[in-house]
Short mmCIF file of C-alpha atoms in Angstrom, two decimals:
data_model
loop_
_atom_site.label_atom_id
_atom_site.label_comp_id
_atom_site.label_asym_id
_atom_site.label_seq_id
_atom_site.Cartn_x
_atom_site.Cartn_y
_atom_site.Cartn_z
CA MET W 1 106.22 119.11 93.39
CA GLU W 2 108.31 118.30 96.47
CA GLU W 3 106.85 114.78 96.78
CA PHE W 4 108.07 113.92 93.28
CA LYS W 5 111.54 115.10 94.10
CA GLU W 6 111.61 113.03 97.24
CA LEU W 7 110.43 109.96 95.35
CA ILE W 8 113.24 110.36 92.79
CA GLU W 9 115.71 110.53 95.63
CA VAL W 10 114.35 107.31 97.05
CA ALA W 11 114.61 105.69 93.60
CA LYS W 12 118.23 106.92 93.20
CA ARG W 13 119.14 105.49 96.64
CA LEU W 14 117.62 102.12 95.89
CA ASN W 15 119.45 101.96 92.58
CA SER W 16 122.82 103.19 93.87
CA PRO W 17 125.84 100.89 94.05
CA ASP W 18 125.19 100.38 97.81
CA GLY W 19 121.38 100.35 97.48
CA CYS W 20 119.04 97.39 97.10
CA PRO W 21 120.80 94.31 95.63
CA TRP W 22 117.68 93.29 93.78
CA ASP W 23 117.05 96.74 92.32
CA ILE W 24 120.54 97.19 90.94
CA LYS W 25 120.41 93.87 89.07
CA GLN W 26 117.23 94.73 87.10
CA THR W 27 117.30 95.41 83.36
CA PHE W 28 114.76 96.62 80.84
CA ARG W 29 113.85 92.99 80.04
CA THR W 30 113.57 91.75 83.67
CA LEU W 31 111.25 94.63 84.51
CA ARG W 32 108.99 93.98 81.57
CA PRO W 33 106.57 91.55 83.42
CA TYR W 34 106.28 94.04 86.31
CA ILE W 35 105.12 96.99 84.14
CA LEU W 36 102.46 94.72 82.51
CA GLU W 37 101.38 93.37 85.94
CA GLU W 38 101.12 96.88 87.45
CA ALA W 39 99.06 98.15 84.48
CA HIS W 40 96.55 95.32 84.83
CA GLU W 41 96.31 95.97 88.60
CA VAL W 42 95.54 99.61 87.82
CA LEU W 43 92.76 98.43 85.50
CA GLU W 44 91.39 96.11 88.22
CA ALA W 45 91.35 98.99 90.72
CA ILE W 46 89.46 101.14 88.17
CA ASP W 47 86.98 98.48 87.53
CA LYS W 48 86.32 98.23 91.29
CA ASP W 49 86.05 102.07 91.41
CA ASP W 50 88.13 101.84 94.57
CA ASP W 51 89.97 105.18 95.13
CA GLU W 52 92.32 103.85 97.82
CA GLU W 53 93.38 100.91 95.66
CA MET W 54 93.77 103.19 92.60
CA VAL W 55 96.10 105.46 94.55
CA GLU W 56 98.26 102.47 95.50
CA GLU W 57 98.22 100.80 92.13
CA LEU W 58 98.83 103.98 90.12
CA GLY W 59 101.73 104.68 92.46
CA ASP W 60 103.18 101.25 91.75
CA LEU W 61 102.83 101.79 87.96
CA PHE W 62 104.29 105.31 88.29
CA TYR W 63 107.27 103.89 90.13
CA THR W 64 107.87 101.23 87.47
CA VAL W 65 108.32 103.96 84.91
CA ILE W 66 110.74 105.73 87.25
CA PHE W 67 112.52 102.46 87.83
CA TYR W 68 113.01 102.15 84.02
CA GLY W 69 114.49 105.65 84.09
CA MET W 70 116.89 104.61 86.83
CA VAL W 71 117.98 101.54 84.83
CA ALA W 72 118.45 103.67 81.69
CA GLU W 73 120.65 106.19 83.68
CA ARG W 74 122.67 103.36 85.23
CA GLU W 75 123.29 101.88 81.75
CA GLU W 76 123.93 105.35 80.34
CA ARG W 77 121.20 105.03 77.71
CA PHE W 78 119.07 108.08 78.53
CA THR W 79 117.92 109.96 81.64
CA MET W 80 114.78 110.65 83.60
CA ALA W 81 115.11 114.28 82.47
CA GLN W 82 114.92 113.14 78.84
CA ILE W 83 111.71 111.18 79.52
CA ILE W 84 110.08 114.13 81.23
CA GLU W 85 111.23 116.69 78.66
CA THR W 86 110.22 114.48 75.70
CA LEU W 87 106.75 114.07 77.27
CA ARG W 88 106.41 117.80 77.96
CA GLU W 89 107.34 118.74 74.43
CA LYS W 90 104.96 116.13 72.96
CA LEU W 91 101.98 117.36 75.02
CA ILE W 92 102.55 120.96 73.88
CA ARG W 93 103.09 119.98 70.28
CA ARG W 94 99.97 117.83 70.14
CA HIS W 95 97.76 120.49 71.75
CA PRO W 96 98.08 123.54 69.41
CA HIS W 97 94.53 124.41 70.33
CA VAL W 98 95.80 125.04 73.90
CA PHE W 99 99.41 126.11 73.48
CA GLY W 100 99.34 127.30 69.85
CA GLU W 101 97.25 129.35 67.45
CA LEU W 102 94.61 126.67 66.50
CA GLU W 103 91.16 127.72 67.81
CA THR W 104 88.59 125.00 68.18
CA ASP W 105 86.23 123.58 70.83
CA SER W 106 85.41 120.49 68.79
CA VAL W 107 86.56 117.12 70.19
CA ASP W 108 86.50 115.65 66.62
CA VAL W 109 88.82 118.38 65.36
CA VAL W 110 91.14 117.90 68.31
CA ILE W 111 91.34 114.06 67.65
CA LYS W 112 91.87 114.61 63.88
CA ASN W 113 94.57 117.16 64.45
CA TRP W 114 96.25 114.89 67.05
CA ASP W 115 96.39 112.12 64.51
CA LEU W 116 97.86 114.40 61.80
CA ILE W 117 100.52 115.67 64.20
CA LYS W 118 101.31 112.17 65.42
CA ALA W 119 101.71 110.94 61.83
CA LYS W 120 104.43 113.50 61.21
CA GLU W 121 106.46 112.63 64.39
CA GLY W 122 109.23 110.38 65.27
CA LYS W 123 109.95 107.45 63.09
CA LYS W 124 107.02 107.90 60.70
CA SER W 125 109.38 107.80 57.73
CA GLU W 126 110.45 104.34 58.67
CA ARG W 127 106.91 102.98 58.76
CA LYS W 128 105.70 101.14 55.73
CA SER W 129 102.10 100.89 56.91
CA VAL W 130 99.68 102.96 59.04
CA LEU W 131 99.38 99.76 61.13
CA ASP W 132 103.07 99.85 62.10
CA GLY W 133 102.35 102.25 64.95
CA ILE W 134 100.08 99.82 66.78
CA PRO W 135 102.10 98.04 69.55
CA LYS W 136 102.49 94.30 68.87
CA ALA W 137 102.28 93.47 72.62
CA LEU W 138 98.70 94.61 72.95
CA SER W 139 96.09 92.11 73.92
CA PRO W 140 94.19 90.61 70.95
CA LEU W 141 90.94 92.44 71.71
CA LEU W 142 92.52 95.81 72.14
CA LYS W 143 94.81 95.37 69.19
CA GLY W 144 91.89 94.12 67.12
CA GLN W 145 89.93 97.31 67.88
CA LYS W 146 92.82 99.51 66.89
CA VAL W 147 93.63 97.55 63.71
CA LEU W 148 90.04 97.42 62.52
CA LYS W 149 89.57 101.16 63.24
CA LYS W 150 92.54 101.93 61.08
CA ILE W 151 91.34 99.64 58.26
CA LYS W 152 87.86 101.22 58.28
CA LYS W 153 89.29 104.75 58.47
CA HIS W 154 91.27 104.12 55.23
CA LYS W 155 88.22 102.49 53.61
CA ALA W 156 90.13 99.33 52.69
CA PRO W 157 88.08 96.62 50.99
CA LYS W 158 87.18 93.61 53.18
CA ARG W 159 89.10 90.45 52.57
CA ALA W 160 87.28 87.41 51.12
CA GLN W 161 86.04 84.89 53.65
CA SER W 162 84.37 81.52 53.49
CA ASN W 163 80.65 81.20 54.11
CA ASP W 164 81.31 79.13 57.23
CA GLN W 165 82.79 81.60 59.82
CA THR W 166 85.30 80.39 62.24
CA LEU W 167 85.05 81.35 65.89
CA ALA W 168 87.96 83.76 65.34
CA GLN W 169 86.09 85.40 62.45
CA GLN W 170 83.02 85.76 64.63
CA VAL W 171 85.18 87.49 67.22
CA ILE W 172 86.50 89.89 64.55
CA ALA W 173 82.87 90.68 63.60
CA LEU W 174 82.11 91.31 67.24
CA ILE W 175 85.07 93.68 67.52
CA GLU W 176 83.80 95.58 64.42
CA LYS W 177 80.42 95.88 66.05
CA ALA W 178 82.01 97.22 69.26
CA ASN W 179 83.89 99.77 67.18
CA GLU W 180 80.70 100.95 65.46
CA GLU W 181 78.97 101.34 68.84
CA GLY W 182 81.92 103.00 70.58
CA ILE W 183 82.39 100.20 73.09
CA ASP W 184 85.66 99.28 74.76
CA LEU W 185 85.24 95.61 74.26
CA GLU W 186 88.12 94.56 76.43
CA SER W 187 86.78 96.52 79.46
CA GLU W 188 83.29 95.12 78.89
CA VAL W 189 84.62 91.60 78.77
CA ARG W 190 86.78 92.15 81.86
CA HIS W 191 83.70 93.56 83.68
CA GLU W 192 81.57 90.59 82.78
CA LEU W 193 84.32 88.15 83.82
CA SER W 194 84.59 89.80 87.19
CA LYS W 195 80.84 89.35 87.71
CA GLU W 196 81.19 85.60 86.68
CA GLU W 197 84.09 85.26 89.12
CA ALA W 198 82.15 86.90 91.95
CA HIS W 199 79.19 84.61 91.29
CA PHE W 200 81.42 81.53 91.32
CA ARG W 201 83.11 82.62 94.51
CA GLU W 202 79.81 83.06 96.26
CA TRP W 203 78.59 79.61 95.02
CA GLU W 204 82.02 78.15 96.04
CA LEU W 205 81.65 79.60 99.57
CA GLN W 206 78.09 78.31 99.95
CA SER W 207 79.10 74.86 98.71
CA PHE W 208 81.80 74.57 101.32
CA GLN W 209 79.48 75.75 104.10
CA ASP W 210 76.95 73.11 103.02
#
């Protein structure tokens, strides 16, 4: 894709010694807030179902990944080519029903096989628990859904709790219910909050006009 090649050239120019002073000072750590911010802006655009905004925000998120690649090359840690090739190999490896000999049209089989393949990959041998693969930086609701799914999948016994549930325990129970019903709780909460915000803004505007 010619557009991708041209974008890489722009990124290289910005990160060259005589490029943008701000760009060439960035590190993995300084870029961390930006990739989180861009990811949330993509989610906001998706919630709005705004194609034009999604194009822009997905582009910003995409460039942040490229930016990380530029920093990695500058620091001689790894290359953009390694990122792309690692992804390509992973997609082929995890889709044997498309690129291999496995024959199935069942989504459940595909997901189960994906999990089995993923479990054999990378640093699996270094993990002491099936929960170790869940990113620590996830938001509490999203992390909660992933953790509780794993726990239920392995049929672990529930831990003992007092009769008087704390608010946090009630939230955990709500997350479990969302998992049972196949609901993305974080997206649902975000959607409801956006409606609350819109309602308040409308009230706020009317109040000022009065």
